[in-house]
Amino acid sequence: DTAVSQTPKYLVTQMGNDKSIKCEQNLGHDTMYWYKQDSKKFLKIMFSYNNKELIINETVPNRFSPKSPDKAHLNLHINSLELGDSAVYFCASSQGPSYGYTFGSGTRLTVV
Amino acid sequence: GQSLEQPSEVTAVEGAIVQINCTYQTSGFYGLSWYQQHDGGAPTFLSYNGLDGLEETGRFSSFLSRSDSYGYLLLQELQMKDSASYFCAVRPNQAGTALIFGKGTTLSVSS
């Protein structure tokens, strides 16, 4: 029944490690996004894919690499994790510009 | 640059009415949206205004004035469960852009 699902929900890892977060949506939406929410709750766009094609790549360190194997999936891989990467990462999808985004439940990443 | 301004905190009592304002400065404009986020939860879509005027959805209403680059979210008959963060968001009017969010307003409803 879940519309946008992310795994894992929590991720605690050491500096320098590589980790991935997976996202899947069953809404049939064409566009998917990754947002980062910092400790002050600021939501910042990282990437956007439309039908498997990258359309937005904000100023994000190239340690972050999104991958979209099909339009229902958008994964985020992070290399060489740093303390400053600690945040909540949200995946979202949308049907179009006039429609709301549906967010996943978020992945709380803690780098120690 | 792009910026959205909204108050950081608002407090109110149950049954009251609260208005959360949002002013924006963006390179383009494709509509103003509002999202609610409870602590530990995901943002959830509340409303969208593409044209000037008022949109009503139950206890919540949202207003937009494009000429003033201004909008607000009106919450009526407040309930304790309305305690949450509320974000306004704008999509600049460029192909392939994503929502830009304000920094959020924390609403605390007390009994």
PDB file of C-alpha atoms in Angstrom:
ATOM      1  CA  ASP A   1       0.000   0.000   0.000  1.00  0.00           C
ATOM      2  CA  THR A   2       2.965   2.288   0.638  1.00  0.00           C
ATOM      3  CA  ALA A   3       3.184   5.026  -2.002  1.00  0.00           C
ATOM      4  CA  VAL A   4       6.840   6.045  -1.655  1.00  0.00           C
ATOM      5  CA  SER A   5       9.030   3.740   0.357  1.00  0.00           C
ATOM      6  CA  GLN A   6      12.607   4.327   1.429  1.00  0.00           C
ATOM      7  CA  THR A   7      15.047   1.961   3.013  1.00  0.00           C
ATOM      8  CA  PRO A   8      16.659   1.983   5.441  1.00  0.00           C
ATOM      9  CA  LYS A   9      14.809   4.247   7.857  1.00  0.00           C
ATOM     10  CA  TYR A  10      17.898   4.702  10.025  1.00  0.00           C
ATOM     11  CA  LEU A  11      21.516   4.492   9.006  1.00  0.00           C
ATOM     12  CA  VAL A  12      24.430   4.923  11.400  1.00  0.00           C
ATOM     13  CA  THR A  13      27.860   4.626   9.881  1.00  0.00           C
ATOM     14  CA  GLN A  14      31.439   5.706  10.295  1.00  0.00           C
ATOM     15  CA  MET A  15      33.199   8.471   8.421  1.00  0.00           C
ATOM     16  CA  GLY A  16      34.736   7.321   5.186  1.00  0.00           C
ATOM     17  CA  ASN A  17      32.223   4.544   4.551  1.00  0.00           C
ATOM     18  CA  ASP A  18      30.066   4.204   1.439  1.00  0.00           C
ATOM     19  CA  LYS A  19      26.325   3.732   1.803  1.00  0.00           C
ATOM     20  CA  SER A  20      23.178   3.574  -0.317  1.00  0.00           C
ATOM     21  CA  ILE A  21      19.576   4.568   0.258  1.00  0.00           C
ATOM     22  CA  LYS A  22      16.852   3.020  -1.853  1.00  0.00           C
ATOM     23  CA  CYS A  23      13.574   4.570  -2.929  1.00  0.00           C
ATOM     24  CA  GLU A  24      10.617   3.097  -4.747  1.00  0.00           C
ATOM     25  CA  GLN A  25       7.248   4.587  -5.684  1.00  0.00           C
ATOM     26  CA  ASN A  26       4.149   2.724  -6.835  1.00  0.00           C
ATOM     27  CA  LEU A  27       2.161   5.796  -7.851  1.00  0.00           C
ATOM     28  CA  GLY A  28       3.099   5.741 -11.504  1.00  0.00           C
ATOM     29  CA  HIS A  29       4.690   9.190 -11.229  1.00  0.00           C
ATOM     30  CA  ASP A  30       7.230  10.217 -13.831  1.00  0.00           C
ATOM     31  CA  THR A  31       9.359  12.465 -11.631  1.00  0.00           C
ATOM     32  CA  MET A  32      11.316  11.562  -8.517  1.00  0.00           C
ATOM     33  CA  TYR A  33      13.459  13.675  -6.205  1.00  0.00           C
ATOM     34  CA  TRP A  34      15.989  13.517  -3.415  1.00  0.00           C
ATOM     35  CA  TYR A  35      15.848  16.200  -0.726  1.00  0.00           C
ATOM     36  CA  LYS A  36      18.142  16.696   2.241  1.00  0.00           C
ATOM     37  CA  GLN A  37      16.682  18.044   5.493  1.00  0.00           C
ATOM     38  CA  ASP A  38      19.222  19.433   7.927  1.00  0.00           C
ATOM     39  CA  SER A  39      19.003  19.774  11.687  1.00  0.00           C
ATOM     40  CA  LYS A  40      17.182  23.112  11.289  1.00  0.00           C
ATOM     41  CA  LYS A  41      14.550  21.377   9.145  1.00  0.00           C
ATOM     42  CA  PHE A  42      15.610  23.134   5.952  1.00  0.00           C
ATOM     43  CA  LEU A  43      14.611  21.018   2.926  1.00  0.00           C
ATOM     44  CA  LYS A  44      17.029  21.332   0.038  1.00  0.00           C
ATOM     45  CA  ILE A  45      16.685  19.738  -3.384  1.00  0.00           C
ATOM     46  CA  MET A  46      19.579  17.516  -4.364  1.00  0.00           C
ATOM     47  CA  PHE A  47      18.515  15.676  -7.498  1.00  0.00           C
ATOM     48  CA  SER A  48      15.526  15.161  -9.718  1.00  0.00           C
ATOM     49  CA  TYR A  49      14.860  12.493 -12.316  1.00  0.00           C
ATOM     50  CA  ASN A  50      12.127  12.468 -14.916  1.00  0.00           C
ATOM     51  CA  ASN A  51      11.438   9.097 -16.469  1.00  0.00           C
ATOM     52  CA  LYS A  52      14.899   7.812 -15.540  1.00  0.00           C
ATOM     53  CA  GLU A  53      16.700  10.894 -16.831  1.00  0.00           C
ATOM     54  CA  LEU A  54      18.560  13.292 -14.569  1.00  0.00           C
ATOM     55  CA  ILE A  55      17.020  16.764 -14.858  1.00  0.00           C
ATOM     56  CA  ILE A  56      18.251  18.503 -11.724  1.00  0.00           C
ATOM     57  CA  ASN A  57      21.646  18.181 -10.150  1.00  0.00           C
ATOM     58  CA  GLU A  58      22.061  20.892  -7.552  1.00  0.00           C
ATOM     59  CA  THR A  59      25.385  21.864  -6.098  1.00  0.00           C
ATOM     60  CA  VAL A  60      25.985  18.615  -4.314  1.00  0.00           C
ATOM     61  CA  PRO A  61      29.411  17.032  -3.706  1.00  0.00           C
ATOM     62  CA  ASN A  62      30.148  14.447  -6.354  1.00  0.00           C
ATOM     63  CA  ARG A  63      30.400  11.897  -3.545  1.00  0.00           C
ATOM     64  CA  PHE A  64      26.622  11.735  -3.952  1.00  0.00           C
ATOM     65  CA  SER A  65      25.463   9.784  -6.973  1.00  0.00           C
ATOM     66  CA  PRO A  66      21.838   9.061  -7.830  1.00  0.00           C
ATOM     67  CA  LYS A  67      20.812   6.098  -9.939  1.00  0.00           C
ATOM     68  CA  SER A  68      17.438   5.449 -11.516  1.00  0.00           C
ATOM     69  CA  PRO A  69      17.151   1.925 -12.959  1.00  0.00           C
ATOM     70  CA  ASP A  70      13.530   2.592 -13.949  1.00  0.00           C
ATOM     71  CA  LYS A  71      11.006   5.354 -13.377  1.00  0.00           C
ATOM     72  CA  ALA A  72       9.718   3.739 -10.179  1.00  0.00           C
ATOM     73  CA  HIS A  73      13.109   3.647  -8.465  1.00  0.00           C
ATOM     74  CA  LEU A  74      15.610   6.312  -7.498  1.00  0.00           C
ATOM     75  CA  ASN A  75      18.523   5.286  -5.320  1.00  0.00           C
ATOM     76  CA  LEU A  76      21.153   7.464  -3.703  1.00  0.00           C
ATOM     77  CA  HIS A  77      24.718   6.302  -3.213  1.00  0.00           C
ATOM     78  CA  ILE A  78      27.087   8.246  -1.003  1.00  0.00           C
ATOM     79  CA  ASN A  79      30.839   7.698  -1.031  1.00  0.00           C
ATOM     80  CA  SER A  80      33.365   8.619   1.636  1.00  0.00           C
ATOM     81  CA  LEU A  81      30.791   9.777   4.143  1.00  0.00           C
ATOM     82  CA  GLU A  82      31.563  12.889   6.177  1.00  0.00           C
ATOM     83  CA  LEU A  83      30.177  14.167   9.465  1.00  0.00           C
ATOM     84  CA  GLY A  84      28.357  16.963   7.606  1.00  0.00           C
ATOM     85  CA  ASP A  85      26.363  14.417   5.632  1.00  0.00           C
ATOM     86  CA  SER A  86      24.359  13.637   8.758  1.00  0.00           C
ATOM     87  CA  ALA A  87      20.781  14.624   7.972  1.00  0.00           C
ATOM     88  CA  VAL A  88      17.417  13.187   7.011  1.00  0.00           C
ATOM     89  CA  TYR A  89      17.183  12.313   3.332  1.00  0.00           C
ATOM     90  CA  PHE A  90      13.760  12.280   1.734  1.00  0.00           C
ATOM     91  CA  CYS A  91      12.755  10.746  -1.521  1.00  0.00           C
ATOM     92  CA  ALA A  92       9.662  12.177  -3.218  1.00  0.00           C
ATOM     93  CA  SER A  93       7.681  11.773  -6.400  1.00  0.00           C
ATOM     94  CA  SER A  94       5.186  13.885  -8.296  1.00  0.00           C
ATOM     95  CA  GLN A  95       2.779  13.600 -11.167  1.00  0.00           C
ATOM     96  CA  GLY A  96       3.424  17.050 -12.535  1.00  0.00           C
ATOM     97  CA  PRO A  97       4.161  20.664 -11.628  1.00  0.00           C
ATOM     98  CA  SER A  98       0.644  21.443 -10.372  1.00  0.00           C
ATOM     99  CA  TYR A  99       0.486  18.405  -8.185  1.00  0.00           C
ATOM    100  CA  GLY A 100       1.850  17.899  -4.722  1.00  0.00           C
ATOM    101  CA  TYR A 101       4.855  15.839  -3.935  1.00  0.00           C
ATOM    102  CA  THR A 102       4.472  12.524  -2.130  1.00  0.00           C
ATOM    103  CA  PHE A 103       7.391  12.029   0.228  1.00  0.00           C
ATOM    104  CA  GLY A 104       8.856   8.839   1.564  1.00  0.00           C
ATOM    105  CA  SER A 105       9.209   8.440   5.320  1.00  0.00           C
ATOM    106  CA  GLY A 106      12.835   9.564   5.229  1.00  0.00           C
ATOM    107  CA  THR A 107      16.208   8.045   6.049  1.00  0.00           C
ATOM    108  CA  ARG A 108      17.962   9.443   9.088  1.00  0.00           C
ATOM    109  CA  LEU A 109      21.678   9.218   8.327  1.00  0.00           C
ATOM    110  CA  THR A 110      24.108   9.643  11.200  1.00  0.00           C
ATOM    111  CA  VAL A 111      27.804   9.707  10.436  1.00  0.00           C
ATOM    112  CA  VAL A 112      30.066   9.135  13.449  1.00  0.00           C
TER     113      VAL A 112
ATOM    114  CA  GLY B   1      18.729  34.074  -5.910  1.00  0.00           C
ATOM    115  CA  GLN B   2      15.650  32.373  -4.604  1.00  0.00           C
ATOM    116  CA  SER B   3      14.215  33.003  -1.150  1.00  0.00           C
ATOM    117  CA  LEU B   4      11.053  32.321   0.764  1.00  0.00           C
ATOM    118  CA  GLU B   5      10.318  33.989   4.071  1.00  0.00           C
ATOM    119  CA  GLN B   6       7.941  32.691   6.698  1.00  0.00           C
ATOM    120  CA  PRO B   7       7.791  33.146  10.477  1.00  0.00           C
ATOM    121  CA  SER B   8       9.855  30.637  12.402  1.00  0.00           C
ATOM    122  CA  GLU B   9       7.308  30.017  15.153  1.00  0.00           C
ATOM    123  CA  VAL B  10       3.631  30.554  15.862  1.00  0.00           C
ATOM    124  CA  THR B  11       1.693  29.606  18.983  1.00  0.00           C
ATOM    125  CA  ALA B  12      -2.051  29.360  19.431  1.00  0.00           C
ATOM    126  CA  VAL B  13      -4.718  27.668  21.520  1.00  0.00           C
ATOM    127  CA  GLU B  14      -7.189  24.989  20.534  1.00  0.00           C
ATOM    128  CA  GLY B  15     -10.142  26.311  18.597  1.00  0.00           C
ATOM    129  CA  ALA B  16      -8.318  29.429  17.459  1.00  0.00           C
ATOM    130  CA  ILE B  17      -7.465  30.578  13.922  1.00  0.00           C
ATOM    131  CA  VAL B  18      -3.888  30.999  12.772  1.00  0.00           C
ATOM    132  CA  GLN B  19      -2.440  32.511   9.607  1.00  0.00           C
ATOM    133  CA  ILE B  20       1.062  31.627   8.420  1.00  0.00           C
ATOM    134  CA  ASN B  21       2.423  34.079   5.893  1.00  0.00           C
ATOM    135  CA  CYS B  22       4.925  33.422   3.142  1.00  0.00           C
ATOM    136  CA  THR B  23       6.650  35.919   0.895  1.00  0.00           C
ATOM    137  CA  TYR B  24       8.844  34.783  -1.937  1.00  0.00           C
ATOM    138  CA  GLN B  25      11.481  36.063  -4.312  1.00  0.00           C
ATOM    139  CA  THR B  26      12.201  33.598  -7.069  1.00  0.00           C
ATOM    140  CA  SER B  27      13.495  33.768 -10.623  1.00  0.00           C
ATOM    141  CA  GLY B  28      10.123  32.558 -11.849  1.00  0.00           C
ATOM    142  CA  PHE B  29       6.869  31.328 -10.421  1.00  0.00           C
ATOM    143  CA  TYR B  30       4.751  28.275 -11.091  1.00  0.00           C
ATOM    144  CA  GLY B  31       2.603  28.233  -7.991  1.00  0.00           C
ATOM    145  CA  LEU B  32       2.765  28.180  -4.209  1.00  0.00           C
ATOM    146  CA  SER B  33       2.342  24.984  -2.229  1.00  0.00           C
ATOM    147  CA  TRP B  34       2.029  24.224   1.465  1.00  0.00           C
ATOM    148  CA  TYR B  35       3.275  21.169   3.311  1.00  0.00           C
ATOM    149  CA  GLN B  36       2.815  19.921   6.856  1.00  0.00           C
ATOM    150  CA  GLN B  37       5.448  17.944   8.715  1.00  0.00           C
ATOM    151  CA  HIS B  38       5.038  16.415  12.153  1.00  0.00           C
ATOM    152  CA  ASP B  39       8.141  15.736  14.213  1.00  0.00           C
ATOM    153  CA  GLY B  40       9.831  12.622  12.937  1.00  0.00           C
ATOM    154  CA  GLY B  41       7.500  12.399   9.959  1.00  0.00           C
ATOM    155  CA  ALA B  42       7.545  13.167   6.283  1.00  0.00           C
ATOM    156  CA  PRO B  43       6.250  16.369   4.704  1.00  0.00           C
ATOM    157  CA  THR B  44       2.703  15.925   3.445  1.00  0.00           C
ATOM    158  CA  PHE B  45       1.051  18.023   0.792  1.00  0.00           C
ATOM    159  CA  LEU B  46      -1.696  20.377   1.985  1.00  0.00           C
ATOM    160  CA  SER B  47      -2.538  22.740  -0.845  1.00  0.00           C
ATOM    161  CA  TYR B  48      -1.512  24.351  -4.107  1.00  0.00           C
ATOM    162  CA  ASN B  49      -2.288  27.819  -5.451  1.00  0.00           C
ATOM    163  CA  GLY B  50      -1.460  28.426  -9.098  1.00  0.00           C
ATOM    164  CA  LEU B  51      -3.671  31.450  -9.504  1.00  0.00           C
ATOM    165  CA  ASP B  52      -4.553  34.371  -7.254  1.00  0.00           C
ATOM    166  CA  GLY B  53      -7.221  33.782  -4.682  1.00  0.00           C
ATOM    167  CA  LEU B  54      -8.303  31.467  -1.936  1.00  0.00           C
ATOM    168  CA  GLU B  55      -8.339  27.671  -1.989  1.00  0.00           C
ATOM    169  CA  GLU B  56     -10.242  25.918   0.778  1.00  0.00           C
ATOM    170  CA  THR B  57      -9.808  22.361   1.948  1.00  0.00           C
ATOM    171  CA  GLY B  58     -11.721  21.621   5.108  1.00  0.00           C
ATOM    172  CA  ARG B  59     -10.266  23.543   8.060  1.00  0.00           C
ATOM    173  CA  PHE B  60      -7.302  24.714   5.978  1.00  0.00           C
ATOM    174  CA  SER B  61      -7.313  27.475   3.370  1.00  0.00           C
ATOM    175  CA  SER B  62      -4.498  28.900   1.308  1.00  0.00           C
ATOM    176  CA  PHE B  63      -4.286  32.245  -0.424  1.00  0.00           C
ATOM    177  CA  LEU B  64      -2.056  33.635  -3.139  1.00  0.00           C
ATOM    178  CA  SER B  65      -1.376  37.123  -4.478  1.00  0.00           C
ATOM    179  CA  ARG B  66       1.109  36.890  -7.332  1.00  0.00           C
ATOM    180  CA  SER B  67       1.398  40.655  -7.684  1.00  0.00           C
ATOM    181  CA  ASP B  68       2.543  40.865  -4.045  1.00  0.00           C
ATOM    182  CA  SER B  69       4.636  37.658  -4.176  1.00  0.00           C
ATOM    183  CA  TYR B  70       2.743  36.661  -1.081  1.00  0.00           C
ATOM    184  CA  GLY B  71       0.635  33.848   0.194  1.00  0.00           C
ATOM    185  CA  TYR B  72      -0.687  32.477   3.434  1.00  0.00           C
ATOM    186  CA  LEU B  73      -2.015  29.324   5.003  1.00  0.00           C
ATOM    187  CA  LEU B  74      -5.031  29.736   7.251  1.00  0.00           C
ATOM    188  CA  LEU B  75      -5.786  27.086   9.816  1.00  0.00           C
ATOM    189  CA  GLN B  76      -9.166  27.231  11.528  1.00  0.00           C
ATOM    190  CA  GLU B  77     -10.612  25.445  14.552  1.00  0.00           C
ATOM    191  CA  LEU B  78      -7.130  24.485  15.635  1.00  0.00           C
ATOM    192  CA  GLN B  79      -6.603  21.077  17.183  1.00  0.00           C
ATOM    193  CA  MET B  80      -3.678  19.729  19.153  1.00  0.00           C
ATOM    194  CA  LYS B  81      -2.826  17.459  16.223  1.00  0.00           C
ATOM    195  CA  ASP B  82      -2.177  20.549  14.090  1.00  0.00           C
ATOM    196  CA  SER B  83       1.046  21.124  16.056  1.00  0.00           C
ATOM    197  CA  ALA B  84       3.643  20.623  13.349  1.00  0.00           C
ATOM    198  CA  SER B  85       5.964  22.475  11.002  1.00  0.00           C
ATOM    199  CA  TYR B  86       4.416  24.134   7.970  1.00  0.00           C
ATOM    200  CA  PHE B  87       6.433  24.853   4.844  1.00  0.00           C
ATOM    201  CA  CYS B  88       5.604  27.039   1.902  1.00  0.00           C
ATOM    202  CA  ALA B  89       7.219  26.020  -1.367  1.00  0.00           C
ATOM    203  CA  VAL B  90       7.577  27.558  -4.807  1.00  0.00           C
ATOM    204  CA  ARG B  91       8.433  26.014  -8.114  1.00  0.00           C
ATOM    205  CA  PRO B  92      10.284  28.517 -10.281  1.00  0.00           C
ATOM    206  CA  ASN B  93       8.837  28.760 -13.752  1.00  0.00           C
ATOM    207  CA  GLN B  94      11.611  26.938 -15.507  1.00  0.00           C
ATOM    208  CA  ALA B  95      11.532  23.542 -17.113  1.00  0.00           C
ATOM    209  CA  GLY B  96      12.916  20.842 -14.929  1.00  0.00           C
ATOM    210  CA  THR B  97      12.934  22.808 -11.683  1.00  0.00           C
ATOM    211  CA  ALA B  98      11.930  21.360  -8.346  1.00  0.00           C
ATOM    212  CA  LEU B  99      10.161  22.873  -5.367  1.00  0.00           C
ATOM    213  CA  ILE B 100      12.111  25.370  -3.315  1.00  0.00           C
ATOM    214  CA  PHE B 101      11.019  25.266   0.306  1.00  0.00           C
ATOM    215  CA  GLY B 102      10.845  27.976   2.939  1.00  0.00           C
ATOM    216  CA  LYS B 103      12.527  27.308   6.256  1.00  0.00           C
ATOM    217  CA  GLY B 104       9.289  26.288   7.891  1.00  0.00           C
ATOM    218  CA  THR B 105       7.021  27.616  10.617  1.00  0.00           C
ATOM    219  CA  THR B 106       6.663  25.617  13.801  1.00  0.00           C
ATOM    220  CA  LEU B 107       3.077  25.792  15.046  1.00  0.00           C
ATOM    221  CA  SER B 108       2.427  24.902  18.665  1.00  0.00           C
ATOM    222  CA  VAL B 109      -1.189  24.433  19.696  1.00  0.00           C
ATOM    223  CA  SER B 110      -1.967  24.332  23.395  1.00  0.00           C
ATOM    224  CA  SER B 111      -5.142  23.482  25.269  1.00  0.00           C
TER     225      SER B 111
END
